[in-house]
Coordinates of C-alpha atoms (C1' of nucleotides) in Angstrom, one line a residue:
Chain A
X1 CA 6.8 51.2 94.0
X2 CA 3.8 52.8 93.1
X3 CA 2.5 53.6 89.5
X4 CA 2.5 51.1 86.3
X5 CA 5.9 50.1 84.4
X6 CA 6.3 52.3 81.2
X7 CA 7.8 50.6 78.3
X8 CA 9.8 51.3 75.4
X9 CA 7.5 52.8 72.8
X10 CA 6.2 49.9 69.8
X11 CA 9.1 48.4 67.8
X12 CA 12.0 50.8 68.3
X13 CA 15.2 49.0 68.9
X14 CA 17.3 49.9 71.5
X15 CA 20.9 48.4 72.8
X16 CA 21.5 48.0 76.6
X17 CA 24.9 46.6 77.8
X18 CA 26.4 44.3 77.1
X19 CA 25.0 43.6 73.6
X20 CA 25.5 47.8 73.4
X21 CA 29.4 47.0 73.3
X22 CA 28.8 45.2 69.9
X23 CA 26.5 47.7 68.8
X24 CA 29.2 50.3 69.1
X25 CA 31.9 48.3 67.4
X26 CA 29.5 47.4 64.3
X27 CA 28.4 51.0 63.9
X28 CA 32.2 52.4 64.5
X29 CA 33.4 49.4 62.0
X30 CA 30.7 51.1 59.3
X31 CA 31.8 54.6 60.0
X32 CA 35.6 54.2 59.6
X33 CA 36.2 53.6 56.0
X34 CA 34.6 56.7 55.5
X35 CA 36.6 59.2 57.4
X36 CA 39.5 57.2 55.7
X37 CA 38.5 58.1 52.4
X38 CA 38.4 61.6 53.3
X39 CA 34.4 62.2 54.4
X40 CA 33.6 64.6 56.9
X41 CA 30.8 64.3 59.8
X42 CA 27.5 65.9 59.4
X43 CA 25.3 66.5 62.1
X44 CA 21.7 66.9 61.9
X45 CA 18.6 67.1 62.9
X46 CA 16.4 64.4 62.9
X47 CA 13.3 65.7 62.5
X48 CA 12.5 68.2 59.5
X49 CA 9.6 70.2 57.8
X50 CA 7.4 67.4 56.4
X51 CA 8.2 68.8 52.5
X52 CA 11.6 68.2 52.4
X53 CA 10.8 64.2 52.6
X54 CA 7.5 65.0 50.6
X55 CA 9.8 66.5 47.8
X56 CA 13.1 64.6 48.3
X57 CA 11.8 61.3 49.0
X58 CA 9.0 61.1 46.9
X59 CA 5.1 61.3 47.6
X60 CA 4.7 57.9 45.5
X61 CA 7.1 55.7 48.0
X62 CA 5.6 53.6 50.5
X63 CA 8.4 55.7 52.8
X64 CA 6.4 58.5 52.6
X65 CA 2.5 57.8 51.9
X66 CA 2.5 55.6 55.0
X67 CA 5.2 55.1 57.0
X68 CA 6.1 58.9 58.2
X69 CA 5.6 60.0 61.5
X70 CA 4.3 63.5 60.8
X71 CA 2.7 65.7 63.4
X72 CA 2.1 69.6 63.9
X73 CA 4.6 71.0 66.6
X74 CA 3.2 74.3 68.6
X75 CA 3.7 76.5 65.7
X76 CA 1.5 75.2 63.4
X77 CA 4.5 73.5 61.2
X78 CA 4.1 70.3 59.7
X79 CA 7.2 68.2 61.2
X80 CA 8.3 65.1 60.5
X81 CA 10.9 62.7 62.0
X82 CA 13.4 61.8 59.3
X83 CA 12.8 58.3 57.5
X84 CA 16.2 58.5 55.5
X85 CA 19.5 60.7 55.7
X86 CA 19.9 61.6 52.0
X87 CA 17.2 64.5 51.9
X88 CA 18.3 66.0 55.1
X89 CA 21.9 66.2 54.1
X90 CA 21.1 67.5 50.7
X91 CA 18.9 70.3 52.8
X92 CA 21.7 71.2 54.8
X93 CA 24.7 71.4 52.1
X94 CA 21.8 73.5 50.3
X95 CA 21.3 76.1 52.9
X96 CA 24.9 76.1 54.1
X97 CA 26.6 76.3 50.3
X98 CA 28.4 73.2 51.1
X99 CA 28.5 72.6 47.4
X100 CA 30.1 76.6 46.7
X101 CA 33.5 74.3 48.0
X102 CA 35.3 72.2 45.7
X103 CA 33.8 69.4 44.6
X104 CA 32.9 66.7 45.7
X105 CA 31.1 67.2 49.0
X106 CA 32.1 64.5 51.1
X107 CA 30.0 63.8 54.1
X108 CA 28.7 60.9 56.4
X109 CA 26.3 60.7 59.1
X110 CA 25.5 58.4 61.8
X111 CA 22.1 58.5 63.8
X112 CA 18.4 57.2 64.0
X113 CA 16.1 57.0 61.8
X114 CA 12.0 56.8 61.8
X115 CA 9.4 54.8 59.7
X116 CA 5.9 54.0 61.3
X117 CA 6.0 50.2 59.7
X118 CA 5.0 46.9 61.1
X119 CA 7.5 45.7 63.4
X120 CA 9.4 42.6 62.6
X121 CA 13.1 41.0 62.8
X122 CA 15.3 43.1 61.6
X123 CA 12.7 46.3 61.0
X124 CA 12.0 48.6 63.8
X125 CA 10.0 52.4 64.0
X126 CA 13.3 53.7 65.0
X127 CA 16.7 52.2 63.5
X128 CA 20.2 53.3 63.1
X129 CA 21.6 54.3 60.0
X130 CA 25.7 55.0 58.8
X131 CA 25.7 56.9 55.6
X132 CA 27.6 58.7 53.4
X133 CA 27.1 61.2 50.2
X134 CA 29.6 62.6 48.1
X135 CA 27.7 65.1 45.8
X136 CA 28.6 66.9 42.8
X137 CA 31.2 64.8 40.9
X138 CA 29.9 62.5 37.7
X139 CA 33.1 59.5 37.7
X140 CA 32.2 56.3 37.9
X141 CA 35.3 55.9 39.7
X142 CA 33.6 57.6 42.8
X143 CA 30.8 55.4 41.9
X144 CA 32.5 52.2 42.8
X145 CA 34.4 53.8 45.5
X146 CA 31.3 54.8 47.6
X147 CA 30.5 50.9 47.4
X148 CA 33.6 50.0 48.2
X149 CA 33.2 51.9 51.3
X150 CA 30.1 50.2 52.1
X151 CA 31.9 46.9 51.7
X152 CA 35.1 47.8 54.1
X153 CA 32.8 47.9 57.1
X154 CA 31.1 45.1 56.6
X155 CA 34.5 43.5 56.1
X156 CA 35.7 45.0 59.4
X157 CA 33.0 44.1 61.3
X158 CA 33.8 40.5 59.7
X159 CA 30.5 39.5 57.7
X160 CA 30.9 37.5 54.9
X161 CA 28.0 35.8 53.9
X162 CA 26.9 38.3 52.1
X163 CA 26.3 39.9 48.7
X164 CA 26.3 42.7 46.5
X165 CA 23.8 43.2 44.0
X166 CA 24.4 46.3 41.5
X167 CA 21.9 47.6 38.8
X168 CA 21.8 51.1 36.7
X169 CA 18.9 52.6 36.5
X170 CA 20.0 54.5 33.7
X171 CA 19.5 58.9 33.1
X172 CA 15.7 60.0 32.4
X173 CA 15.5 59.1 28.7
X174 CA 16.6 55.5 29.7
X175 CA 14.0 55.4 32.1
X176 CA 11.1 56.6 30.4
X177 CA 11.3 54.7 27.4
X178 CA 11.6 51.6 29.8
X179 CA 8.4 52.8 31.4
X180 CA 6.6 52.6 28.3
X181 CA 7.6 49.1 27.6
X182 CA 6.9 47.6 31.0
X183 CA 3.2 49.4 31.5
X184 CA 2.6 48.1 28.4
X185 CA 3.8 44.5 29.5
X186 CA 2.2 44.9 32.9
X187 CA -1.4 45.4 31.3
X188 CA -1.1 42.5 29.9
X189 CA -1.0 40.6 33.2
X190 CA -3.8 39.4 35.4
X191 CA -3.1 41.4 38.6
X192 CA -5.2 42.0 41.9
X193 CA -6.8 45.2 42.4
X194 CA -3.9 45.9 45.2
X195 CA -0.9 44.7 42.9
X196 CA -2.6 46.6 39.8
X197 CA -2.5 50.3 41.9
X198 CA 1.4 49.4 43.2
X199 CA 2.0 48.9 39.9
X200 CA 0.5 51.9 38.6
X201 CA 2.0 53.8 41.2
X202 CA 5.4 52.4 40.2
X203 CA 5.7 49.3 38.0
X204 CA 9.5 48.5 39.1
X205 CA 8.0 47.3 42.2
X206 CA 6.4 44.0 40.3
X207 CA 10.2 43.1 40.2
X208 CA 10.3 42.7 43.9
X209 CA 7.1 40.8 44.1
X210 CA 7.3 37.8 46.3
X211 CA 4.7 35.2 45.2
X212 CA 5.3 32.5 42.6
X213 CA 3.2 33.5 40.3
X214 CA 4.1 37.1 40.0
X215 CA 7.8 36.3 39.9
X216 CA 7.5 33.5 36.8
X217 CA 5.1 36.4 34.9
X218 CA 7.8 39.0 35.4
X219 CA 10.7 36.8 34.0
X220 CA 9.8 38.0 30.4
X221 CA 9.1 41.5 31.9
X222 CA 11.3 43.9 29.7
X223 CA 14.5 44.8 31.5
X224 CA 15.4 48.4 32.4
X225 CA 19.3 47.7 31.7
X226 CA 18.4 46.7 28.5
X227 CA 17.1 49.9 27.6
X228 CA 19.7 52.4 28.8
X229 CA 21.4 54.9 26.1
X230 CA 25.0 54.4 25.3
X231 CA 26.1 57.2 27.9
X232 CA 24.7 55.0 30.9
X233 CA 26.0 52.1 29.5
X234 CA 29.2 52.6 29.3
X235 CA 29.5 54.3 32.8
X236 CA 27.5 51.2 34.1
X237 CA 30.5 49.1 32.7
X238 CA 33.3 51.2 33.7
X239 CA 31.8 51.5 37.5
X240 CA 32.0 47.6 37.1
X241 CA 35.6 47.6 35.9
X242 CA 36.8 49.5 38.9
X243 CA 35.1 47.4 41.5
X244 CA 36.7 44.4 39.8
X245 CA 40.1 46.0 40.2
X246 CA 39.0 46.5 43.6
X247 CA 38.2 43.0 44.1
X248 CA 35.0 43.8 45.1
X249 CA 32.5 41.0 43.6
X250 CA 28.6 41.8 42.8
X251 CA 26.0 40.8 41.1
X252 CA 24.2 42.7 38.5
X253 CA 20.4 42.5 39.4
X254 CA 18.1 44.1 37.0
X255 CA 15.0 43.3 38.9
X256 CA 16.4 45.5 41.7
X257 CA 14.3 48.2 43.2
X258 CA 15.0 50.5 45.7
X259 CA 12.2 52.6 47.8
X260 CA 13.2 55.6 47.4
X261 CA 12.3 57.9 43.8
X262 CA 15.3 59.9 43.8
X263 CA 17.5 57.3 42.1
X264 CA 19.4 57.5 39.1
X265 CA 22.2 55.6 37.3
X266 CA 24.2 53.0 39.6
X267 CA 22.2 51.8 42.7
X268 CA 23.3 49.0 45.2
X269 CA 22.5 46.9 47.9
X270 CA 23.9 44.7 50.6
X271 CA 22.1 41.7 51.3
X272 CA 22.8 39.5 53.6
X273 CA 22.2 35.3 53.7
X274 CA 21.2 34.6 57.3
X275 CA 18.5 37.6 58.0
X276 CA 14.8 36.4 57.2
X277 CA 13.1 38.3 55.0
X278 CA 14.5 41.8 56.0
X279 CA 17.9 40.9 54.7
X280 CA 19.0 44.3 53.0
X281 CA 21.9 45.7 55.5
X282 CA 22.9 49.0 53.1
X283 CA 21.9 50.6 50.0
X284 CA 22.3 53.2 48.2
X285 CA 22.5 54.5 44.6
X286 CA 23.3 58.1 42.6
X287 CA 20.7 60.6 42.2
X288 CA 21.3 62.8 39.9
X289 CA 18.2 65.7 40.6
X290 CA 18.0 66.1 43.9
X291 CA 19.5 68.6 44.5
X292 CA 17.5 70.9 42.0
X293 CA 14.1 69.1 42.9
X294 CA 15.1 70.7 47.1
X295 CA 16.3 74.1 45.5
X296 CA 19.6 73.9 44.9
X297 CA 22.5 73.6 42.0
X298 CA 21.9 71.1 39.1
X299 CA 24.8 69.0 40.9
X300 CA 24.5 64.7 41.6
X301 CA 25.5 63.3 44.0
X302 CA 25.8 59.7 45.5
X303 CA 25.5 57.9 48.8
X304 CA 24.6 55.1 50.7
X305 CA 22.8 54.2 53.9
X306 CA 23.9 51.3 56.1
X307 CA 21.5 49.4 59.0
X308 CA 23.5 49.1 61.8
X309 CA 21.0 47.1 63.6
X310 CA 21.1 44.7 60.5
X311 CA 24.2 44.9 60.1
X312 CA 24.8 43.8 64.0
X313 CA 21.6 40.9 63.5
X314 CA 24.1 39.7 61.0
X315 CA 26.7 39.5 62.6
X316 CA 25.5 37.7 65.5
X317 CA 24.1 35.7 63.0
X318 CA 27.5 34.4 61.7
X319 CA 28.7 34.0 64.9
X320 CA 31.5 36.7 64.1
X321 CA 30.9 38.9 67.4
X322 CA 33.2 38.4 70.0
X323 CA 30.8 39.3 72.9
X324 CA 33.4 40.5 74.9
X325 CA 32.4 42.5 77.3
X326 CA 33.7 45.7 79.1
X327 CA 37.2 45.4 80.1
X328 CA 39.2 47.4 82.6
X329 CA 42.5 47.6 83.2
X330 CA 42.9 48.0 86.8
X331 CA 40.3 47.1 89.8
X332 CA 40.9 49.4 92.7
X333 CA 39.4 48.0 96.3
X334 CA 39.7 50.3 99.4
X335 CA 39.3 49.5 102.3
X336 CA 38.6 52.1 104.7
X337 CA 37.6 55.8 104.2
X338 CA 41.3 57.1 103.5
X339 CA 41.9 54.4 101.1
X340 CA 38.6 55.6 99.4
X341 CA 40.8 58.8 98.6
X342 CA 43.5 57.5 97.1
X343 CA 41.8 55.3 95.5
X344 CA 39.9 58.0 93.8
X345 CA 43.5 60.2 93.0
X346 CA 45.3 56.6 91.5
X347 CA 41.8 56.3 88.9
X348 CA 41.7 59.7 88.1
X349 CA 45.6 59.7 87.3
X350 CA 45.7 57.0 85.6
X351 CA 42.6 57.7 83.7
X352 CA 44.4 60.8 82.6
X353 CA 47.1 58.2 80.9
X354 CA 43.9 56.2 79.1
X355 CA 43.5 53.4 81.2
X356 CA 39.9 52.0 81.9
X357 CA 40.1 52.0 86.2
X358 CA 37.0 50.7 88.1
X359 CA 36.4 51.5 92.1
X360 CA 34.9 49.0 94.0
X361 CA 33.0 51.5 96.1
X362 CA 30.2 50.8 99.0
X363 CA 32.3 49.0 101.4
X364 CA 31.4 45.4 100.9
X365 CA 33.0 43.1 102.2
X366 CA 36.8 41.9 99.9
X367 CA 35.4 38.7 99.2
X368 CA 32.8 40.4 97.6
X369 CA 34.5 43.2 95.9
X370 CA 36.7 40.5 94.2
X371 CA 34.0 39.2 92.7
X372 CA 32.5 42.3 91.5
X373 CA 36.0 42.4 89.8
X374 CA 36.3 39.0 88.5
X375 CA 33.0 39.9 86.6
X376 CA 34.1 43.4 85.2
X377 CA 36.7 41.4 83.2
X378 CA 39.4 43.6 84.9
X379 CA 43.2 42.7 83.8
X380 CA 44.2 43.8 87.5
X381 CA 43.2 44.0 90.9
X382 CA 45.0 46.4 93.6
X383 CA 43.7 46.1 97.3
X384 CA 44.1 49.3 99.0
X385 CA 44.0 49.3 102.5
X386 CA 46.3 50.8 105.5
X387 CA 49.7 48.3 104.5
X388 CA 49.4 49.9 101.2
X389 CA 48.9 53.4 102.6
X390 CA 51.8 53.4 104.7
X391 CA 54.3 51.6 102.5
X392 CA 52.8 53.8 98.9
X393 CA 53.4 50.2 97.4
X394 CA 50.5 47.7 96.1
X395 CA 50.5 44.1 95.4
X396 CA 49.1 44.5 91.7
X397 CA 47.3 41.3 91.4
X398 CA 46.9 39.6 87.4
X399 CA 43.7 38.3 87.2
X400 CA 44.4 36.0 84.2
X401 CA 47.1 34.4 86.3
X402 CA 46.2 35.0 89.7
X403 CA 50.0 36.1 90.1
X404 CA 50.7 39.2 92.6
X405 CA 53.6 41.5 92.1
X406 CA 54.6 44.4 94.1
X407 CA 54.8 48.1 92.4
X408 CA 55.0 51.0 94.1
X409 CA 51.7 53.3 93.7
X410 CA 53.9 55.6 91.1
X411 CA 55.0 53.4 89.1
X412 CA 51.6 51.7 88.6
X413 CA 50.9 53.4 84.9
X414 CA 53.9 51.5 84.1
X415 CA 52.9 48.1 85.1
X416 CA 49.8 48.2 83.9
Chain B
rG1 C1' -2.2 48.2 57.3
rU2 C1' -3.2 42.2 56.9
rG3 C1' -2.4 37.2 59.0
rG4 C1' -0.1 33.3 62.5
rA5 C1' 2.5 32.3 67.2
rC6 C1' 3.5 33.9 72.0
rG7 C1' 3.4 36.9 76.9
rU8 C1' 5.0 32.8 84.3
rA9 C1' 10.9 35.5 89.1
rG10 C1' 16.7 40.0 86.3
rC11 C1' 17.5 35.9 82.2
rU12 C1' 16.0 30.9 79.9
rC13 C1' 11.9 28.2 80.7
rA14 C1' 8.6 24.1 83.5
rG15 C1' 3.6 24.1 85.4
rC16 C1' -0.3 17.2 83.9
rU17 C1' -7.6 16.7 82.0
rG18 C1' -8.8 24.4 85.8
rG19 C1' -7.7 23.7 92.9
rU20 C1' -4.3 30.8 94.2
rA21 C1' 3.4 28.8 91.5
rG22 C1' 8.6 26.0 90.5
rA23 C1' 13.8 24.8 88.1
rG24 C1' 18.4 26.3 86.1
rC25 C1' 21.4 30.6 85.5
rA26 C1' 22.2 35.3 87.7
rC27 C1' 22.0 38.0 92.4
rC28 C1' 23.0 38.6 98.0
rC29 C1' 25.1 36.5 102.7
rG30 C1' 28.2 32.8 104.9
rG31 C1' 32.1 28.5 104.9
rU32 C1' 36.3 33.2 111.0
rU33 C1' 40.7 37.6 111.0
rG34 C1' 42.9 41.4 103.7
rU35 C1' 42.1 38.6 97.8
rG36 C1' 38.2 36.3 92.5
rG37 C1' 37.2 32.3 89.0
rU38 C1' 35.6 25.6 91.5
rC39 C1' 32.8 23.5 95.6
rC40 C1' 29.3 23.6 99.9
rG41 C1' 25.4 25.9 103.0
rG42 C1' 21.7 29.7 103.4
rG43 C1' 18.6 33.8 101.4
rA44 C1' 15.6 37.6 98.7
rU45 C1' 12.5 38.0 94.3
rG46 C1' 6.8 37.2 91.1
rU47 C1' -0.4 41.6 91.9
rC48 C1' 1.6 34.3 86.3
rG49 C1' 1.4 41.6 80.7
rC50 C1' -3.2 44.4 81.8
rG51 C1' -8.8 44.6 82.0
rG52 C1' -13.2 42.0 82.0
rG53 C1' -16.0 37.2 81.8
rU54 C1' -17.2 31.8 82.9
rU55 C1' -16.6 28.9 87.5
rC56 C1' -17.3 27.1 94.3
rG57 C1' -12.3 28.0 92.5
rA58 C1' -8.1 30.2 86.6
rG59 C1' -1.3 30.9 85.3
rC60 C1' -4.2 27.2 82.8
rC61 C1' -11.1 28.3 79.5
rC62 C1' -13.6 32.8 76.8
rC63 C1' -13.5 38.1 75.2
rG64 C1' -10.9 42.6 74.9
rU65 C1' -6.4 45.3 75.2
rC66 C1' -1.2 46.2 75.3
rG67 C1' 3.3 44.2 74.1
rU68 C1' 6.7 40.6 71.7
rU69 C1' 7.7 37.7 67.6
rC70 C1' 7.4 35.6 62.5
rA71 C1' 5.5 36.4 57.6
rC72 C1' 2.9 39.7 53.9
rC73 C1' 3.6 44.7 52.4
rC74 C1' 7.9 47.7 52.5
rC75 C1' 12.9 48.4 53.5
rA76 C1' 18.1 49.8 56.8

RNA sequence: GUGGACGUAGCUCAGCUGGUAGAGCACCCGGUUGUGGUCCGGGAUGUCGCGGGUUCGAGCCCCGUCGUUCACCCCA
């Protein structure tokens, strides 16, 4: 070996067997309820002209100030790899008149996502994300189904200790006249240069301030979900009825605030007990423009997006992963070069039917390939040598037992 | 971007007040002729993250760098 070891680029997480297999059941788990409720797949791609984040996103978030990874490609464009899902899907339903269907546009995506931040447990440069949108339909009802959506995979990849925190951010009037109230109240504090130009930049943010002092100030900060007009109200109450009917418990969290600008009216968030200080595993919220703000219809929309690598930290966290790892169903050892043949037409056959079949290949010695198949977790081992040739019957070997029966080579699928 | 901790075989780690490296697990071979999980015997493996400095001599000290990790910030 010649030449230095190259390593993963800074802080991006990555999934190599066998933690991989739980990765793939947490990230299936998340995707499922979706495509139950009637969402379709969207594909895309995960880097995009810089402006669409810019626009979407908003130039005040943290997301996109500083955490972008933005570069020129040959052409001269400004590119950027996608922080969030919700602007690239709203691009794409836009330029494919998605939303010319009937309504709602149901979609989810599942893929990885990019922020240029500190790395730290639970936060990495490039993440996985499960998310769905369903635009263009104003009903609560969908409202507290899209959450309930979020909590079925968390429930099916077993999680528990976890909660819900809801909060409405109200429609613009709402929002504006709360502005007034809180710049006002913020003046009044005694903030650092740093915390007085977050604030400036977005005063909700002194909510989700983590020192002391800070926190005990805001307690008498005036509350957004006090001020919202009697049209956000009530759908605030009647997205809260239906998640009760579904069982589905929460808390309502005024001093929630989510990065992104584009919120409006209900926004959510998942946050789990057991993670450290990057506990949020999904969130999400309705935005209502969007859509217009990118070009397109005066239509809402809402959606979430779901960390599977949280969601997986959690899990292992709780203790609820099963690390099981890969199982076959049948272990194939041949011994000699025919038996490599026939070997390789039984696997491929019985493939055909769905069953997992492994090869010990490279001639080692049985003893060995035994092993090799003791630690593949394989239900059953067939050794294949000239006996087995001649006769077309095996001695199919349970590995859980250590019993041997005999089946003919056809009939194999059916013992199996 | 800011601050703390850490960086020794594939993995988890030990290495005393500086004298050029070890354990467990894993891996490979064997314990006679075609059957694993236990046991026994044997074996391979590291430029001690990288670069520089101090020293007769550094894995142990100093500086830098890269990376990991935890927290702030922010968020999935």
């Amino acid at each position: 070996m010649s030449g230095k070891k190259i390593q993963a680029p800074k802080g991006v997480s990555e999934y190599v067997p066998p933690r991989s297999v739980s990765f793939e059941f947490v990230r299936e788990s998340l995707i499922n309820p979706a495509r139950r409720a009637g969402y379709q797949l969207i594909e895309l791609p995960v880097f995009e002209d810089t402006e669409l984040f810019t626009r979407g996103v908003g130039e005040s978030t943290d997301v996109v100030s500083k955490e972008m990874y933005t570069f020129e490609d040959r052409g001269g464009r400004s590119i950027t790899l996608r922080p969030e899902g919700t602007a690239g899907v709203m691009r794409a339903v836009i330029e494919h008149g998605l939303d010319r269907a009937q309504l709602p546009t149901k979609l989810w995506y599942s893929g990885a996502f990019f922020r240029a931040e500190r790395p730290q447990a639970g936060r990495y440069r490039q993440f996985y994300q499960v998310g769905i949108e369903a635009i263009g339909l104003d009903d609560p009802a969908i409202d507290a189904e899209v959450i309930a959506i979020a909590d079925a995979g968390f429930k099916a990849i077993g999680l528990t200790k976890y909660r819900l925190d809801i909060t409405s951010l109200g429609d613009s009037q709402s929002r504006a006249a709360h502005r007034i109230d809180l710049v006002k109240f913020i003046a009044s504090m005694d903030l650092d240069e740093a915390t007085a130009l977050r604030a400036q930049i977005n005063p909700l943010r002194l909510f989700d301030d983590k020192r002391p002092q800070i926190r005990s100030a805001m307690e008498k900060a005036p509350l957004l979900l006090d001020y919202l007009s009697q049209a956000s109200r009530e759908n605030f109450e009647q997205v809260r009825r239906y998640l009760e009917a579904l069982g589905i418990s929460y808390v309502i969290n005024p001093r929630m605030v989510r990065g992104l600008d584009y919120y409006t009216g209900t926004t959510f968030e998942f946050v789990h007990e057991l993670l450290g200080a990057q506990s949020g595993i999904g969130g999400g919220g309705r935005y209502d423009g969007l859509m217009s703000e990118l070009g397109g219809q005066e239509l809402s929309g809402i959606g979430f997006g779901l960390g599977v690598d949280r969601a997986l930290l959690a899990a292992e966290s709780e203790g609820v992963i099963s690390a099981d790892a890969f199982v076959s169903d049948l272990f194939i050892i041949p011994l000699g070069g025919g038996a490599k043949e026939q070997a390789l037409r039984i696997a491929s056959s019985l493939r055909k039917a769905g069953k997992v079949v492994e090869i010990a290949f490279g001639d080692r010695a049985l003893k060995g390939a035994m092993k090799s198949a003791d630690k593949s977790g394989a239900r059953y081992v067939v050794v294949l040598g000239d006996e087995e040739l001649n006769s077309q019957s095996v001695e199919l070997k349970n590995m859980n037992s250590g019993v041997s029966t005999s089946v003919s080579i056809d009939s194999l699928i059916n013992a199996l």
